[in-house]
Each structure stands twice: as C-alpha cells, then as structure tokens.
PDB file of C-alpha atoms in Angstrom:
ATOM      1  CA  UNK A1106     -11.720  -3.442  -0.423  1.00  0.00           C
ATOM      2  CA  UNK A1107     -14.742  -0.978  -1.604  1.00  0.00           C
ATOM      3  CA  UNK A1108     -17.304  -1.099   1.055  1.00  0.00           C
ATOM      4  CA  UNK A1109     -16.108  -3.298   3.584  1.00  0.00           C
ATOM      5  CA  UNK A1110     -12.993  -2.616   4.112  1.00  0.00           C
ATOM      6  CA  UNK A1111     -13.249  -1.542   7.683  1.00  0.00           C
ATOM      7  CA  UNK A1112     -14.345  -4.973   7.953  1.00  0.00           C
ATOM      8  CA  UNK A1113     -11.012  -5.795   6.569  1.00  0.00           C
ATOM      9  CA  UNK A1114      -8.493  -3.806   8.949  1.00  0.00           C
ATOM     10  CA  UNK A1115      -9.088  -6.521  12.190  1.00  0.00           C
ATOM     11  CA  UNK A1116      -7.526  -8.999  10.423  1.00  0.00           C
ATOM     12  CA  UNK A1117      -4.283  -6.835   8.740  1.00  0.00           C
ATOM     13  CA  UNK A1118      -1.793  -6.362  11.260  1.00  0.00           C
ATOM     14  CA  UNK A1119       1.124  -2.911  11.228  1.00  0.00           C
ATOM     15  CA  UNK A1120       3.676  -3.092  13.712  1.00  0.00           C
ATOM     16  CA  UNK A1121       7.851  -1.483  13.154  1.00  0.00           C
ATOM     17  CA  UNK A1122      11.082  -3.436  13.928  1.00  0.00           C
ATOM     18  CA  UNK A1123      13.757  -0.719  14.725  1.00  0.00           C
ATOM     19  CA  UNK A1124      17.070  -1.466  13.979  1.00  0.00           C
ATOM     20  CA  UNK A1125      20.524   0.363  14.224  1.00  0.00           C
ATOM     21  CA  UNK A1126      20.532   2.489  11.130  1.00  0.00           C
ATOM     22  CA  UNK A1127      17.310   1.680   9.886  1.00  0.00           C
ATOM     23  CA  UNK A1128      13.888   0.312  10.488  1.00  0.00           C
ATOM     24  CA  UNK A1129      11.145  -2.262   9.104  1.00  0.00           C
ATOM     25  CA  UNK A1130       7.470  -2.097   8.963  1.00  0.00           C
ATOM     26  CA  UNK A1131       5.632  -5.382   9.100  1.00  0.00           C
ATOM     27  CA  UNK A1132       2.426  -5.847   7.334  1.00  0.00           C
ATOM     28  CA  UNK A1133       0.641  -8.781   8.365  1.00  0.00           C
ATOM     29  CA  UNK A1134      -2.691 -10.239   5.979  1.00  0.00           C
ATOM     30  CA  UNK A1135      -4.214 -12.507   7.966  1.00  0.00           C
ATOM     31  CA  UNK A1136      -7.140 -13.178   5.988  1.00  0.00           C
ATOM     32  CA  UNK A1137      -7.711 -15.776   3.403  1.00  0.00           C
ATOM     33  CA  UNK A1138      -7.263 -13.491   0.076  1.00  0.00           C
ATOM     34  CA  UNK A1139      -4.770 -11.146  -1.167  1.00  0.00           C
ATOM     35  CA  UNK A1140      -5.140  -7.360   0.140  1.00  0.00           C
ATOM     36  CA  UNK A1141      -6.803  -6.584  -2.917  1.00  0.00           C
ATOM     37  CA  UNK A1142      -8.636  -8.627  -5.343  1.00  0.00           C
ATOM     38  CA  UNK A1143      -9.270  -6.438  -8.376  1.00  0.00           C
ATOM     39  CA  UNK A1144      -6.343  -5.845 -10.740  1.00  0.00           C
ATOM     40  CA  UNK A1145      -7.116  -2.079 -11.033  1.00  0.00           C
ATOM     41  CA  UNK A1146      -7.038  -1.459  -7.193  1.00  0.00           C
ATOM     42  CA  UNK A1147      -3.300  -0.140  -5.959  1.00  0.00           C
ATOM     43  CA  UNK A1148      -2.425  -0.378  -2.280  1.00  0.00           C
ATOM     44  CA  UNK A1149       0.147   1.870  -1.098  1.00  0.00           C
ATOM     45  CA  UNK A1150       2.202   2.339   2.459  1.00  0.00           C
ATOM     46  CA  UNK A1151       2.450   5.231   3.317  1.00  0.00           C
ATOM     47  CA  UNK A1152       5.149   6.567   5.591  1.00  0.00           C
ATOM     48  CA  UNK A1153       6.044  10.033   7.538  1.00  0.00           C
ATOM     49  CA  UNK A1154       8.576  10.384  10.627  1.00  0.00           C
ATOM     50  CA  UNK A1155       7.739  13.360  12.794  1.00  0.00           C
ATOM     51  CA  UNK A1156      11.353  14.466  14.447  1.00  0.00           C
ATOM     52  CA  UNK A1157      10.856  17.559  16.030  1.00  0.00           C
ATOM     53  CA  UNK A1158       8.415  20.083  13.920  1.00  0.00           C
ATOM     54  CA  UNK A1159       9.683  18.271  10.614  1.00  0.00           C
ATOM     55  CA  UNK A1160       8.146  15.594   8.868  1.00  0.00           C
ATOM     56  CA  UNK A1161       9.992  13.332   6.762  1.00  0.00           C
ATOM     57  CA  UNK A1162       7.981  12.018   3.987  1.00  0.00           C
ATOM     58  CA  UNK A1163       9.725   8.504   3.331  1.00  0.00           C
ATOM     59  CA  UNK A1164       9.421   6.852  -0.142  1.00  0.00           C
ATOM     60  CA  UNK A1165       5.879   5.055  -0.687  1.00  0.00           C
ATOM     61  CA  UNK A1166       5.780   1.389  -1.581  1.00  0.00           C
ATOM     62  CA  UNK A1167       3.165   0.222  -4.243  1.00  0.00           C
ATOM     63  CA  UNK A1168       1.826  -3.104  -4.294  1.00  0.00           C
ATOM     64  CA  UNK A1169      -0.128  -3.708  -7.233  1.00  0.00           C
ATOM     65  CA  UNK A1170      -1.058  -6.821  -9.752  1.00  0.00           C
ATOM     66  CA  UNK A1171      -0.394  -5.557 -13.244  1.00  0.00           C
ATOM     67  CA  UNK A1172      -2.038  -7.880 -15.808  1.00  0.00           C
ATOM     68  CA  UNK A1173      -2.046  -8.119 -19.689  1.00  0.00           C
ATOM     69  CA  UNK A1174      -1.491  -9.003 -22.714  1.00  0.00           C
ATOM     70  CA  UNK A1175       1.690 -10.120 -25.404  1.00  0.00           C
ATOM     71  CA  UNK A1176       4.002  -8.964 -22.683  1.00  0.00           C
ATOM     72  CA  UNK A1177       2.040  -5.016 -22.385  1.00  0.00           C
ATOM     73  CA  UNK A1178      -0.013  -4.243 -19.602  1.00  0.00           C
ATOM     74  CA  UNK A1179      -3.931  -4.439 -20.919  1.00  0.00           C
ATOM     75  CA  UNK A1180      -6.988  -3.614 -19.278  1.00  0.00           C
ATOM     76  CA  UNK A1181      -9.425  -6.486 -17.165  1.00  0.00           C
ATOM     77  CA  UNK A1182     -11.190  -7.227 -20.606  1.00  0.00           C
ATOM     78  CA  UNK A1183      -7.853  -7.662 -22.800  1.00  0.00           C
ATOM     79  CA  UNK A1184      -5.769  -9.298 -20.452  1.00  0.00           C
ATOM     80  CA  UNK A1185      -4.619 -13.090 -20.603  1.00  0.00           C
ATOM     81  CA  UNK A1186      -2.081 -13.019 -18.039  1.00  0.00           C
ATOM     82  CA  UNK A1187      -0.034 -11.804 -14.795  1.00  0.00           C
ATOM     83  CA  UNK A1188       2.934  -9.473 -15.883  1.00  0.00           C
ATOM     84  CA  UNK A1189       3.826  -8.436 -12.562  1.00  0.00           C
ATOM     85  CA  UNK A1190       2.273  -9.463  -9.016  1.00  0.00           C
ATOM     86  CA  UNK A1191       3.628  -7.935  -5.693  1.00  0.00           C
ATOM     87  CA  UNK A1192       0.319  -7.171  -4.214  1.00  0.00           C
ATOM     88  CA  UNK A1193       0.442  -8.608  -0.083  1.00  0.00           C
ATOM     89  CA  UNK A1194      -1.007 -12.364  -0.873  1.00  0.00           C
ATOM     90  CA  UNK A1195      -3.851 -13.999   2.009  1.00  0.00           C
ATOM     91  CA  UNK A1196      -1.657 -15.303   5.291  1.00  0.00           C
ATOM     92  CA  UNK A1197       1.309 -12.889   3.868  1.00  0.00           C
ATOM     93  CA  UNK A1198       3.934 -11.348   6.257  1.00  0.00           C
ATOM     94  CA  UNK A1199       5.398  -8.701   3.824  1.00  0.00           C
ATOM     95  CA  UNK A1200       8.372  -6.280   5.380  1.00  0.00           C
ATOM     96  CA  UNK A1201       9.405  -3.029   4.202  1.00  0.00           C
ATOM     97  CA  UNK A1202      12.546  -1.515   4.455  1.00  0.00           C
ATOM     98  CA  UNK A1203      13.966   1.887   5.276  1.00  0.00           C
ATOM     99  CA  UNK A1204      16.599   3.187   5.377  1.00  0.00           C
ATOM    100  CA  UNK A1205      16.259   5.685   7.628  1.00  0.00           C
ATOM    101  CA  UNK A1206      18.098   6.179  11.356  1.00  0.00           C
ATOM    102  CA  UNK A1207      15.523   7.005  13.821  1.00  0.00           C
ATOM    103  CA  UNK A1208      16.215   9.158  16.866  1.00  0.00           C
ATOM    104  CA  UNK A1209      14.736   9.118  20.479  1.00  0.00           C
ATOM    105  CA  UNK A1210      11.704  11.229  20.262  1.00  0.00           C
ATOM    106  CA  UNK A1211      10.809  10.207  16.485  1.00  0.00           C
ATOM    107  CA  UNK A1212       6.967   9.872  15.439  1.00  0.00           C
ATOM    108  CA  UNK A1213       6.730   7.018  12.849  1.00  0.00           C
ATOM    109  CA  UNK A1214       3.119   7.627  10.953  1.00  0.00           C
ATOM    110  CA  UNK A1215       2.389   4.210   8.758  1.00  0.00           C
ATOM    111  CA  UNK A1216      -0.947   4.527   6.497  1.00  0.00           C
ATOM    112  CA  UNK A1217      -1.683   1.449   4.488  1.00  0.00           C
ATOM    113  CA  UNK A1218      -4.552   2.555   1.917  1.00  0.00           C
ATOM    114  CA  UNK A1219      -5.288   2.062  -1.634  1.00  0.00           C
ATOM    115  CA  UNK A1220      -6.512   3.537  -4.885  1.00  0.00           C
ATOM    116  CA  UNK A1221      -9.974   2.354  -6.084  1.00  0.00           C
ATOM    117  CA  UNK A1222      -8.198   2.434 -10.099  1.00  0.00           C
ATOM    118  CA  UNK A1223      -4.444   2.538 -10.612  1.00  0.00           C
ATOM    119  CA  UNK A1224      -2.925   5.884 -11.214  1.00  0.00           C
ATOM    120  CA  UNK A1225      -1.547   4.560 -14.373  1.00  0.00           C
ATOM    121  CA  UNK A1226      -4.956   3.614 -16.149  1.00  0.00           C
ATOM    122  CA  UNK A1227      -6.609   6.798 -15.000  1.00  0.00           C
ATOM    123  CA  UNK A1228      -6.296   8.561 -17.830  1.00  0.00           C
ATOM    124  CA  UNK A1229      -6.593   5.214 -20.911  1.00  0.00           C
ATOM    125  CA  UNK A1230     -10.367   5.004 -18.794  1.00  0.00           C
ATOM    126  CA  UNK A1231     -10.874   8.739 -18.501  1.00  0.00           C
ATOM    127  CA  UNK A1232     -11.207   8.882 -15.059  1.00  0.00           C
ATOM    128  CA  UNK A1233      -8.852  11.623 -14.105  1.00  0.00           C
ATOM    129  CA  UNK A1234     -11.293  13.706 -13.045  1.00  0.00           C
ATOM    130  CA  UNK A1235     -13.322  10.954 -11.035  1.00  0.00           C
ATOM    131  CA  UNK A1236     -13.186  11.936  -7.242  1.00  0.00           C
ATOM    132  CA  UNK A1237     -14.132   8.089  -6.163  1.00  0.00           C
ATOM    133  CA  UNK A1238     -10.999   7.078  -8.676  1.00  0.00           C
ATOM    134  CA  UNK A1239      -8.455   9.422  -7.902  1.00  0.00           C
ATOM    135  CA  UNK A1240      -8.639   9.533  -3.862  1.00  0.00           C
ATOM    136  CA  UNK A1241      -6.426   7.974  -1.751  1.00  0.00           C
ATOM    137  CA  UNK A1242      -8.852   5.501   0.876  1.00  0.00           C
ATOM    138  CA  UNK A1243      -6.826   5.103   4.258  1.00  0.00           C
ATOM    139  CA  UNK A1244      -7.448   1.315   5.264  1.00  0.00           C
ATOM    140  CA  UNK A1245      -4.807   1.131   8.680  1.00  0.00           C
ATOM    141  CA  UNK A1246      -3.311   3.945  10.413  1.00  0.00           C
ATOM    142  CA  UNK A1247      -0.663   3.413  13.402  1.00  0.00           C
ATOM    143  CA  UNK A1248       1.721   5.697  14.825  1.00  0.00           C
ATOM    144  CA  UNK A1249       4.774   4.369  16.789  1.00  0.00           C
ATOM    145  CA  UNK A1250       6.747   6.586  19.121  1.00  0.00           C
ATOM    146  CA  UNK A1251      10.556   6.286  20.038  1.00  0.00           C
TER     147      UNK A1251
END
C-alpha cells in the first residue's frame, strides 16, 4: 500500500450499520492479503460526524502488526515473532463500534488511510522529521448521510 494503493481501494469495501444508540462501520478486504503487508505500515479509521456546524471527531481505531523480539517490540531486522496482530486480514469483514447516537441530519465522514512507518518507531529510526513517514495517506473516503 505505497504506490498502488488506488489500485487497492476497488476491492476494500466501507459501508455503516445504524443502530438505536449507536452505529457500526464495516470494513470489507476483499483481496487476497492483509490491508497492509509491511510490519511498519499503520492503518487507521478515521471518523468525524457533522451534526449541524459541529464536527465530532470520534476515537480512531489502529490496526497494526507489532512484531519482535523476547516479548519487546523490535524492529523488521531484530524481530522473531508476532506480539500483537489486529491489522484487517485478506477476505476480512472487520466492524467497528461506536458508541455514538446519531440524529436525523448527521454527516458520518469514514477515512480509512495509513501511515507509511508507525508513529511509535518514528523517532528509534529518526524519521520524525520525514514528510513521506509522518503523513497520513487517505486510502477510502465515504460519507453517509442520515
């Protein structure tokens, strides 16, 4: 998910199940990988609900694949194993929930998007003044109306 991601988005579906007093977002990988391959990419959702002239900025969920070593998280090089995995996984249906009431007239904004290096291991690489690192990359953008 570096250069050909937009190649990417026709195959990762967004859609929003509202509910009573809350509301899910659906993210479906239809391809044959995980989201992202590399274990220093981070993909985050993203979500804001326009009521009115307000927007709500909702709590962002992180998927990532942490790997390393003797139980620490290690860089690529170092690492021997998986500590923690919750990166969206090829043929996935992952759901996210809010808690959050939505009214008639609400603007849901989803972004699904990544980081090209985890925010973490920005600085341990020295890259926290690397533009390419340190940007957010939208990958899907859908807006849902109530």
């Amino acid at each position: 998910a570096h250069f050909h991601s937009d190649m990417m988005t026709k195959h990762v579906d967004i859609s929003i199940l509202r509910e009573i007093n809350d509301f899910i977002i659906n993210i479906d990988n239809r391809t044959s990988h995980a989201l992202l391959l590399h274990p220093l990419r981070t993909a985050v959702l993203k979500v804001n609900v326009l009521r009115g002239t307000k927007t709500l900025k909702l709590k962002d969920e992180v998927f990532v694949r942490v790997i390393g070593h003797n139980g620490k998280p290690a860089m690529p090089w170092a690492a021997s194993v998986t500590l923690k995995n919750t990166m969206i996984q090829a043929n996935e249906k992952r759901s996210v929930e809010y808690k959050f009431k939505l009214q008639k007239g609400d603007r849901v904004d989803v972004v699904l998007g990544w980081y090209l290096v985890n925010p973490q291991a920005l600085k341990p690489l020295k890259l926290e003044n690397e533009k390419v690192a340190t940007d957010f990359t939208e990958f899907k953008k859908m807006s849902f109306t109530f």
